[in-house]
Amino acid sequence: MREGVLDPSGWRLWRSQDEMKDLVKTGVWENRTTWQDAVAFAQSDPDGVAIWFDDGSELTYRQGCEEAITLAASLKELSLRKGDVVSATLPNWREMAIINLACCALGLVINPIIPIYRDREVGFILKDAGSRLLFTPGGTGSFDYLAMAARIAAKTPSLEHIVTVRPGESESATLSYAELIEKGNPEQFEAAEVDPSHVKLLMYTSGTTGIPKGVLHSHNTLRRSAANSREARGVGEGDITLMASPVTHVTGYSSLEQAFNSPIKTALMSRWDKAAAIDFINRTGATLTVGATPFLKELLDEAEARGTGLPSLRQFACGGAEVSPQLIVRAHETLDNCRCFRVFGSTEVPLVTQGYLRPEHANLAAETDGRIYNYDVRIVDADGRDVAPGEEGEILARGPSMFLGYTDWQETMKAVDGNGYFHTGDLVRAGPEGSIVVSGRLKDLIIRGGENLSAKEIEDVLSLHPAIQEAAVVSMPDPRLGEGVCAFLVLQADCPAPSVGELSQFVRQQGLAPQKAPARIEVISKFPMTASGKIQKNVLRERIREII
């Protein structure tokens, strides 16, 4: 494995300088930043809407740039400089779009953190990222984000600033977003000279070891991923993407980017609600959307209940969880003009496949996970040999929109081989006309509504419970979310089994997101084991499928 190129932010990247220069020279990488395009849009179409929000508000190109300049001026006064990491644990709010633009303008690395995460996850991420500033809700619902931020800051030397966003801001907070906007002096703003090949996004994804992995992307890799979709699907001027996925996921984050660096605009939902989604699509004329299986199913339920075929909607890319062929067929029967299709990708390799759009390919859209587009793919067996056509194997992928590496160089070396292929851990079979069908995964992950949950991370926390001798966490079928969390438990002698409610409370107390708590418990006397002493989780998965 190569030694890796050192990025100005301090991380090692797997591509060589010569490779990156060639991608720019040949035009495969556009070599532009989102800030450059945002400024161009603000000059050519200042009052054009870039993003619609589901609270009825809008953000124009001029408003986005002007507020981002003010925020950037304040961030610069806080001594933030090119290459520093700025974290944000925010929902799909207007402020997140501005924060992203300001980071782009200054060459800062933006680190979106999933808002459901709690002390354990957020604390690890901030420390691993070396974050200097954290944007956090001032007070949302029943959870005190500011108190969590204060607890974490006391253990995180790099974290110098906590900035609260929206009402509920505490007097104890040293800074608020509103203050930064009020005090920022646009005359002191000066955009940084940013190399589009340097790291600009740091996004964490669940790892099979229980430790989140920090995925590194540049302007160039992300722009190439977006360009892949535009080229493959024939979308662009006049299109509007309904986005309900969190902007703290690579799918949702792309909606913040595309609103200012492409002709496609965004209709951003702060949270998923099927009734609100129908109204929002009709109000904005949204033409595109990308979402996990629950979004599509519930959208169809609501559309059928209202007797609408959502005529403006043209494409629905569905992925992130198991998608049944019947759901795609139903979508084509329910929606007037929309082609629905399955896609496959990850944070490391965004959208390896694109969908089948032609009506004559409806069976491929329903029965495969899309066609490979602008990726070089291998399907290999356990020994790394290419499998015969139609046989199951792990899919390896490499391409110009592939990530630059992990924050942990050792993890990069494990995941990216000497030929530049990323080992996805997903099992697939090659299908007709360049398609693939996902059949399983090597990784010990649970995909709950498109969210990757590490079984190991949950098991480590459950093992701390005094009544539990050993825990094995597996996925179980969930009619809404695709997969749920099931915990098989071997109990300590003479200890009663904890209830689902008790375990849920325990998981929260240990600092994990509540979504990671087991939704079902199965007590077992001993685990089925392999000859080498490993728990046979495939047996446990099959057992829970038979029970439910």
GROMACS .gro file of C-alpha atoms in nm, residues 59-447:
model
  389
   59LEU     CA    1  -3.322   3.110   0.066
   60THR     CA    2  -3.209   3.295  -0.246
   61TYR     CA    3  -2.859   3.287  -0.391
   62ARG     CA    4  -2.795   3.643  -0.278
   63GLN     CA    5  -2.925   3.579   0.075
   64GLY     CA    6  -2.718   3.264   0.106
   65CYS     CA    7  -2.396   3.433  -0.001
   66GLU     CA    8  -2.450   3.751   0.201
   67GLU     CA    9  -2.524   3.564   0.523
   68ALA     CA   10  -2.239   3.321   0.461
   69ILE     CA   11  -1.998   3.613   0.414
   70THR     CA   12  -2.110   3.764   0.745
   71LEU     CA   13  -2.074   3.431   0.924
   72ALA     CA   14  -1.735   3.366   0.763
   73ALA     CA   15  -1.611   3.705   0.880
   74SER     CA   16  -1.702   3.613   1.239
   75LEU     CA   17  -1.545   3.269   1.210
   76LYS     CA   18  -1.226   3.432   1.090
   77GLU     CA   19  -1.234   3.662   1.395
   78LEU     CA   20  -1.237   3.344   1.605
   79SER     CA   21  -0.903   3.257   1.443
   80LEU     CA   22  -1.043   2.973   1.236
   81ARG     CA   23  -0.821   2.915   0.935
   82LYS     CA   24  -0.815   2.706   0.619
   83GLY     CA   25  -0.806   2.336   0.702
   84ASP     CA   26  -0.961   2.368   1.050
   85VAL     CA   27  -1.258   2.143   1.129
   86VAL     CA   28  -1.602   2.289   1.208
   87SER     CA   29  -1.860   2.042   1.338
   88ALA     CA   30  -2.238   2.081   1.339
   89THR     CA   31  -2.495   1.856   1.500
   90LEU     CA   32  -2.797   2.025   1.342
   91PRO     CA   33  -3.117   1.910   1.171
   92ASN     CA   34  -3.211   2.017   0.817
   93TRP     CA   35  -3.223   2.385   0.909
   94ARG     CA   36  -3.155   2.696   0.706
   95GLU     CA   37  -2.850   2.769   0.923
   96MET     CA   38  -2.686   2.446   0.810
   97ALA     CA   39  -2.687   2.568   0.449
   98ILE     CA   40  -2.521   2.895   0.555
   99ILE     CA   41  -2.263   2.719   0.772
  100ASN     CA   42  -2.170   2.495   0.483
  101LEU     CA   43  -2.126   2.792   0.249
  102ALA     CA   44  -1.917   2.983   0.504
  103CYS     CA   45  -1.689   2.681   0.550
  104CYS     CA   46  -1.653   2.650   0.173
  105ALA     CA   47  -1.557   3.018   0.147
  106LEU     CA   48  -1.286   2.991   0.413
  107GLY     CA   49  -1.155   2.648   0.316
  108LEU     CA   50  -1.271   2.497   0.645
  109VAL     CA   51  -1.356   2.128   0.673
  110ILE     CA   52  -1.726   2.082   0.753
  111ASN     CA   53  -1.812   1.789   0.981
  112PRO     CA   54  -2.189   1.725   0.997
  113ILE     CA   55  -2.285   1.504   1.293
  114ILE     CA   56  -2.613   1.313   1.307
  115PRO     CA   57  -2.840   1.490   1.561
  116ILE     CA   58  -2.960   1.164   1.718
  117TYR     CA   59  -2.606   1.094   1.839
  118ARG     CA   60  -2.533   1.141   2.208
  119ASP     CA   61  -2.227   1.185   2.432
  120ARG     CA   62  -2.051   0.863   2.340
  121GLU     CA   63  -2.073   0.908   1.962
  122VAL     CA   64  -2.036   1.287   1.949
  123GLY     CA   65  -1.747   1.283   2.194
  124PHE     CA   66  -1.553   1.033   1.985
  125ILE     CA   67  -1.618   1.223   1.661
  126LEU     CA   68  -1.514   1.564   1.794
  127LYS     CA   69  -1.194   1.426   1.938
  128ASP     CA   70  -1.106   1.219   1.632
  129ALA     CA   71  -1.181   1.510   1.398
  130GLY     CA   72  -0.989   1.761   1.608
  131SER     CA   73  -1.286   1.997   1.581
  132ARG     CA   74  -1.225   2.356   1.685
  133LEU     CA   75  -1.586   2.473   1.678
  134LEU     CA   76  -1.923   2.304   1.727
  135PHE     CA   77  -2.261   2.437   1.615
  136THR     CA   78  -2.533   2.282   1.830
  137PRO     CA   79  -2.906   2.338   1.887
  138GLY     CA   80  -2.971   2.571   2.178
  139GLY     CA   81  -3.258   2.358   2.297
  140THR     CA   82  -3.464   2.118   2.091
  141GLY     CA   83  -3.737   1.896   2.232
  142SER     CA   84  -3.653   1.710   2.549
  143PHE     CA   85  -3.278   1.675   2.494
  144ASP     CA   86  -3.028   1.936   2.614
  145TYR     CA   87  -2.770   1.954   2.334
  146LEU     CA   88  -2.588   2.242   2.496
  147ALA     CA   89  -2.532   2.049   2.818
  148MET     CA   90  -2.398   1.757   2.615
  149ALA     CA   91  -2.163   1.991   2.428
  150ALA     CA   92  -2.032   2.132   2.756
  151ARG     CA   93  -1.965   1.784   2.894
  152ILE     CA   94  -1.778   1.683   2.581
  153ALA     CA   95  -1.581   2.010   2.556
  154ALA     CA   96  -1.436   1.949   2.901
  155LYS     CA   97  -1.273   1.631   2.762
  156THR     CA   98  -1.184   1.761   2.414
  157PRO     CA   99  -0.883   1.997   2.413
  158SER     CA  100  -0.921   2.097   2.046
  159LEU     CA  101  -1.279   2.223   2.092
  160GLU     CA  102  -1.247   2.596   2.159
  161HIS     CA  103  -1.592   2.727   2.068
  162ILE     CA  104  -1.952   2.612   2.112
  163VAL     CA  105  -2.210   2.804   1.910
  164THR     CA  106  -2.580   2.758   1.978
  165VAL     CA  107  -2.840   2.779   1.702
  166ARG     CA  108  -3.206   2.885   1.733
  167PRO     CA  109  -3.424   2.947   2.042
  168GLY     CA  110  -3.344   2.787   2.371
  169GLU     CA  111  -2.995   2.931   2.374
  170SER     CA  112  -2.864   2.935   2.729
  171GLU     CA  113  -2.713   3.240   2.895
  172SER     CA  114  -2.417   3.022   2.982
  173ALA     CA  115  -2.335   2.978   2.615
  174THR     CA  116  -2.041   3.189   2.509
  175LEU     CA  117  -2.162   3.231   2.152
  176SER     CA  118  -2.477   3.205   1.943
  177TYR     CA  119  -2.532   3.188   1.570
  178ALA     CA  120  -2.739   3.507   1.586
  179GLU     CA  121  -2.449   3.690   1.753
  180LEU     CA  122  -2.204   3.577   1.486
  181ILE     CA  123  -2.436   3.702   1.213
  182GLU     CA  124  -2.498   4.031   1.395
  183LYS     CA  125  -2.131   4.102   1.467
  184GLY     CA  126  -1.979   3.977   1.144
  185ASN     CA  127  -1.830   4.253   0.932
  186PRO     CA  128  -1.861   4.175   0.558
  187GLU     CA  129  -1.586   4.426   0.482
  188GLN     CA  130  -1.341   4.205   0.669
  189PHE     CA  131  -1.433   3.899   0.462
  190GLU     CA  132  -1.187   3.759   0.216
  191ALA     CA  133  -1.241   3.421   0.053
  192ALA     CA  134  -0.955   3.177   0.095
  193GLU     CA  135  -0.770   3.029  -0.199
  194VAL     CA  136  -0.896   2.672  -0.184
  195ASP     CA  137  -0.760   2.373  -0.373
  196PRO     CA  138  -1.072   2.173  -0.474
  197SER     CA  139  -0.870   1.852  -0.430
  198HIS     CA  140  -0.816   1.913  -0.058
  199VAL     CA  141  -1.045   1.774   0.211
  200LYS     CA  142  -1.365   1.977   0.254
  201LEU     CA  143  -1.606   1.722   0.410
  202LEU     CA  144  -1.552   1.490   0.707
  203MET     CA  145  -1.847   1.259   0.763
  204TYR     CA  146  -1.856   0.966   1.004
  205THR     CA  147  -2.005   0.629   0.923
  206SER     CA  148  -2.062   0.329   1.149
  207GLY     CA  149  -1.778   0.080   1.154
  208THR     CA  150  -1.804  -0.293   1.211
  209THR     CA  151  -1.556  -0.262   1.498
  210GLY     CA  152  -1.793  -0.031   1.687
  211ILE     CA  153  -1.571   0.272   1.623
  212PRO     CA  154  -1.708   0.527   1.373
  213LYS     CA  155  -1.489   0.593   1.071
  214GLY     CA  156  -1.423   0.946   0.948
  215VAL     CA  157  -1.472   0.958   0.571
  216LEU     CA  158  -1.282   1.229   0.381
  217HIS     CA  159  -1.413   1.394   0.064
  218SER     CA  160  -1.303   1.692  -0.143
  219HIS     CA  161  -1.497   1.937  -0.361
  220ASN     CA  162  -1.379   1.735  -0.660
  221THR     CA  163  -1.496   1.394  -0.538
  222LEU     CA  164  -1.837   1.523  -0.430
  223ARG     CA  165  -1.889   1.724  -0.747
  224ARG     CA  166  -1.801   1.419  -0.955
  225SER     CA  167  -2.061   1.214  -0.769
  226ALA     CA  168  -2.327   1.478  -0.836
  227ALA     CA  169  -2.222   1.500  -1.201
  228ASN     CA  170  -2.256   1.122  -1.232
  229SER     CA  171  -2.621   1.146  -1.130
  230ARG     CA  172  -2.695   1.439  -1.360
  231GLU     CA  173  -2.537   1.266  -1.658
  232ALA     CA  174  -2.690   0.925  -1.597
  233ARG     CA  175  -3.040   1.053  -1.523
  234GLY     CA  176  -3.061   1.349  -1.758
  235VAL     CA  177  -3.150   1.599  -1.485
  236GLY     CA  178  -3.048   1.962  -1.446
  237GLU     CA  179  -3.203   2.301  -1.523
  238GLY     CA  180  -3.558   2.325  -1.387
  239ASP     CA  181  -3.527   2.027  -1.153
  240ILE     CA  182  -3.593   2.050  -0.781
  241THR     CA  183  -3.492   1.778  -0.535
  242LEU     CA  184  -3.717   1.703  -0.238
  243MET     CA  185  -3.475   1.611   0.040
  244ALA     CA  186  -3.598   1.459   0.364
  245SER     CA  187  -3.281   1.263   0.447
  246PRO     CA  188  -3.067   1.435   0.711
  247VAL     CA  189  -2.802   1.671   0.577
  248THR     CA  190  -2.570   1.490   0.817
  249HIS     CA  191  -2.580   1.196   0.571
  250VAL     CA  192  -2.401   1.210   0.239
  251THR     CA  193  -2.737   1.194   0.056
  252GLY     CA  194  -2.880   1.487   0.245
  253TYR     CA  195  -2.556   1.683   0.242
  254SER     CA  196  -2.549   1.666  -0.136
  255SER     CA  197  -2.872   1.868  -0.138
  256LEU     CA  198  -2.697   2.159   0.037
  257GLU     CA  199  -2.419   2.144  -0.218
  258GLN     CA  200  -2.627   2.107  -0.533
  259ALA     CA  201  -2.844   2.407  -0.443
  260PHE     CA  202  -2.542   2.635  -0.488
  261ASN     CA  203  -2.313   2.449  -0.730
  262SER     CA  204  -2.555   2.309  -0.988
  263PRO     CA  205  -2.871   2.410  -1.174
  264ILE     CA  206  -3.074   2.174  -0.952
  265LYS     CA  207  -3.252   2.340  -0.660
  266THR     CA  208  -3.356   2.188  -0.328
  267ALA     CA  209  -3.676   2.156  -0.126
  268LEU     CA  210  -3.546   2.072   0.221
  269MET     CA  211  -3.760   1.904   0.487
  270SER     CA  212  -3.663   1.951   0.853
  271ARG     CA  213  -3.810   1.610   0.936
  272TRP     CA  214  -3.992   1.340   0.746
  273ASP     CA  215  -4.370   1.350   0.749
  274LYS     CA  216  -4.563   1.186   0.467
  275ALA     CA  217  -4.850   1.434   0.469
  276ALA     CA  218  -4.615   1.732   0.481
  277ALA     CA  219  -4.409   1.577   0.200
  278ILE     CA  220  -4.710   1.563  -0.032
  279ASP     CA  221  -4.792   1.928   0.041
  280PHE     CA  222  -4.428   2.033  -0.003
  281ILE     CA  223  -4.396   1.855  -0.338
  282ASN     CA  224  -4.711   2.023  -0.462
  283ARG     CA  225  -4.604   2.366  -0.335
  284THR     CA  226  -4.252   2.361  -0.481
  285GLY     CA  227  -4.313   2.145  -0.786
  286ALA     CA  228  -4.037   1.908  -0.677
  287THR     CA  229  -3.929   1.677  -0.958
  288LEU     CA  230  -3.670   1.450  -0.795
  289THR     CA  231  -3.608   1.279  -0.464
  290VAL     CA  232  -3.369   1.033  -0.305
  291GLY     CA  233  -3.464   0.840   0.005
  292ALA     CA  234  -3.466   0.517   0.199
  293THR     CA  235  -3.740   0.256   0.165
  294PRO     CA  236  -3.968   0.395   0.441
  295PHE     CA  237  -3.988   0.731   0.262
  296LEU     CA  238  -4.111   0.573  -0.060
  297LYS     CA  239  -4.358   0.340   0.108
  298GLU     CA  240  -4.515   0.611   0.322
  299LEU     CA  241  -4.523   0.860   0.035
  300LEU     CA  242  -4.717   0.606  -0.170
  301ASP     CA  243  -4.954   0.537   0.120
  302GLU     CA  244  -5.033   0.907   0.151
  303ALA     CA  245  -5.061   0.963  -0.224
  304GLU     CA  246  -5.306   0.677  -0.256
  305ALA     CA  247  -5.507   0.800   0.042
  306ARG     CA  248  -5.535   1.145  -0.116
  307GLY     CA  249  -5.592   1.019  -0.467
  308THR     CA  250  -5.298   1.209  -0.612
  309GLY     CA  251  -5.033   1.088  -0.854
  310LEU     CA  252  -4.791   1.374  -0.772
  311PRO     CA  253  -4.758   1.481  -1.137
  312SER     CA  254  -4.447   1.700  -1.089
  313LEU     CA  255  -4.236   1.414  -0.949
  314ARG     CA  256  -4.023   1.250  -1.220
  315GLN     CA  257  -3.767   1.035  -1.037
  316PHE     CA  258  -3.737   0.857  -0.702
  317ALA     CA  259  -3.400   0.696  -0.630
  318CYS     CA  260  -3.445   0.445  -0.349
  319GLY     CA  261  -3.168   0.286  -0.145
  320GLY     CA  262  -3.007   0.262   0.197
  321ALA     CA  263  -3.226  -0.030   0.302
  322GLU     CA  264  -3.376  -0.338   0.139
  323VAL     CA  265  -3.618  -0.241  -0.138
  324SER     CA  266  -3.873  -0.497  -0.253
  325PRO     CA  267  -3.950  -0.526  -0.626
  326GLN     CA  268  -4.319  -0.500  -0.540
  327LEU     CA  269  -4.266  -0.153  -0.390
  328ILE     CA  270  -4.111  -0.023  -0.712
  329VAL     CA  271  -4.394  -0.175  -0.918
  330ARG     CA  272  -4.648  -0.016  -0.686
  331ALA     CA  273  -4.478   0.322  -0.724
  332HIS     CA  274  -4.506   0.305  -1.102
  333GLU     CA  275  -4.875   0.222  -1.069
  334THR     CA  276  -4.945   0.501  -0.817
  335LEU     CA  277  -4.741   0.798  -0.943
  336ASP     CA  278  -4.834   0.968  -1.269
  337ASN     CA  279  -4.496   1.052  -1.420
  338CYS     CA  280  -4.235   0.916  -1.182
  339ARG     CA  281  -3.975   0.653  -1.258
  340CYS     CA  282  -3.867   0.477  -0.939
  341PHE     CA  283  -3.553   0.269  -0.916
  342ARG     CA  284  -3.306   0.117  -0.675
  343VAL     CA  285  -2.950   0.246  -0.631
  344PHE     CA  286  -2.643   0.130  -0.441
  345GLY     CA  287  -2.364   0.325  -0.276
  346SER     CA  288  -2.212   0.438   0.052
  347THR     CA  289  -2.048   0.741   0.209
  348GLU     CA  290  -1.713   0.616   0.080
  349VAL     CA  291  -1.836   0.546  -0.275
  350PRO     CA  292  -2.148   0.758  -0.331
  351LEU     CA  293  -2.385   0.597  -0.581
  352VAL     CA  294  -2.188   0.324  -0.752
  353THR     CA  295  -2.504   0.253  -0.949
  354GLN     CA  296  -2.767   0.467  -1.119
  355GLY     CA  297  -3.125   0.373  -1.190
  356TYR     CA  298  -3.309   0.239  -1.492
  357LEU     CA  299  -3.541   0.509  -1.624
  358ARG     CA  300  -3.701   0.376  -1.939
  359PRO     CA  301  -4.045   0.212  -1.905
  360GLU     CA  302  -3.918  -0.090  -2.099
  361HIS     CA  303  -3.662  -0.139  -1.819
  362ALA     CA  304  -3.923  -0.140  -1.542
  363ASN     CA  305  -3.832  -0.495  -1.445
  364LEU     CA  306  -3.465  -0.401  -1.405
  365ALA     CA  307  -3.561  -0.096  -1.196
  366ALA     CA  308  -3.764  -0.321  -0.966
  367GLU     CA  309  -3.545  -0.630  -0.948
  368THR     CA  310  -3.188  -0.495  -0.950
  369ASP     CA  311  -2.996  -0.233  -0.754
  370GLY     CA  312  -2.916  -0.028  -1.061
  371ARG     CA  313  -2.651  -0.017  -1.332
  372ILE     CA  314  -2.286   0.058  -1.263
  373TYR     CA  315  -2.200   0.411  -1.375
  374ASN     CA  316  -1.853   0.570  -1.387
  375TYR     CA  317  -1.708   0.317  -1.142
  376ASP     CA  318  -1.470   0.032  -1.210
  377VAL     CA  319  -1.612  -0.267  -1.024
  378ARG     CA  320  -1.491  -0.614  -0.932
  379ILE     CA  321  -1.694  -0.890  -0.763
  380VAL     CA  322  -1.461  -1.124  -0.575
  381ASP     CA  323  -1.465  -1.430  -0.352
  382ALA     CA  324  -1.307  -1.460  -0.008
  383ASP     CA  325  -0.964  -1.511  -0.169
  384GLY     CA  326  -0.992  -1.197  -0.381
  385ARG     CA  327  -1.055  -1.383  -0.708
  386ASP     CA  328  -1.319  -1.264  -0.953
  387VAL     CA  329  -1.631  -1.479  -0.932
  388ALA     CA  330  -1.813  -1.623  -1.230
  389PRO     CA  331  -2.105  -1.420  -1.372
  390GLY     CA  332  -2.412  -1.455  -1.153
  391GLU     CA  333  -2.220  -1.582  -0.849
  392GLU     CA  334  -2.220  -1.399  -0.518
  393GLY     CA  335  -1.913  -1.206  -0.408
  394GLU     CA  336  -1.796  -0.889  -0.238
  395ILE     CA  337  -1.820  -0.580  -0.457
  396LEU     CA  338  -1.505  -0.368  -0.485
  397ALA     CA  339  -1.531  -0.024  -0.647
  398ARG     CA  340  -1.302   0.254  -0.758
  399GLY     CA  341  -1.379   0.574  -0.942
  400PRO     CA  342  -1.333   0.952  -0.950
  401SER     CA  343  -1.606   1.015  -0.690
  402MET     CA  344  -1.457   0.771  -0.440
  403PHE     CA  345  -1.352   0.908  -0.102
  404LEU     CA  346  -0.998   1.022  -0.028
  405GLY     CA  347  -0.952   0.798   0.276
  406TYR     CA  348  -1.039   0.772   0.645
  407THR     CA  349  -0.907   0.989   0.924
  408ASP     CA  350  -0.733   0.673   1.046
  409TRP     CA  351  -0.473   0.583   0.784
  410GLN     CA  352  -0.459   0.224   0.908
  411GLU     CA  353  -0.830   0.188   0.828
  412THR     CA  354  -0.768   0.336   0.483
  413MET     CA  355  -0.501   0.077   0.415
  414LYS     CA  356  -0.739  -0.202   0.520
  415ALA     CA  357  -1.025  -0.074   0.304
  416VAL     CA  358  -0.843   0.042  -0.013
  417ASP     CA  359  -0.620  -0.212  -0.182
  418GLY     CA  360  -0.301  -0.150  -0.379
  419ASN     CA  361  -0.500  -0.109  -0.702
  420GLY     CA  362  -0.722   0.161  -0.555
  421TYR     CA  363  -1.034  -0.053  -0.506
  422PHE     CA  364  -1.252   0.013  -0.202
  423HIS     CA  365  -1.368  -0.307  -0.033
  424THR     CA  366  -1.732  -0.230   0.043
  425GLY     CA  367  -1.814  -0.534   0.254
  426ASP     CA  368  -2.137  -0.577   0.055
  427LEU     CA  369  -2.224  -0.900  -0.125
  428VAL     CA  370  -2.373  -0.875  -0.474
  429ARG     CA  371  -2.439  -1.072  -0.790
  430ALA     CA  372  -2.388  -0.932  -1.138
  431GLY     CA  373  -2.715  -0.896  -1.325
  432PRO     CA  374  -2.815  -0.822  -1.684
  433GLU     CA  375  -2.713  -0.506  -1.871
  434GLY     CA  376  -2.447  -0.392  -1.625
  435SER     CA  377  -2.669  -0.421  -1.318
  436ILE     CA  378  -2.599  -0.563  -0.975
  437VAL     CA  379  -2.825  -0.722  -0.716
  438VAL     CA  380  -2.725  -0.677  -0.351
  439SER     CA  381  -2.761  -1.010  -0.173
  440GLY     CA  382  -2.612  -0.946   0.172
  441ARG     CA  383  -2.311  -0.800   0.346
  442LEU     CA  384  -1.994  -0.904   0.517
  443LYS     CA  385  -2.012  -0.609   0.754
  444ASP     CA  386  -2.186  -0.660   1.087
  445LEU     CA  387  -2.421  -0.365   1.038
  446ILE     CA  388  -2.791  -0.304   1.085
  447ILE     CA  389  -2.948  -0.070   0.830
   0.00000   0.00000   0.00000
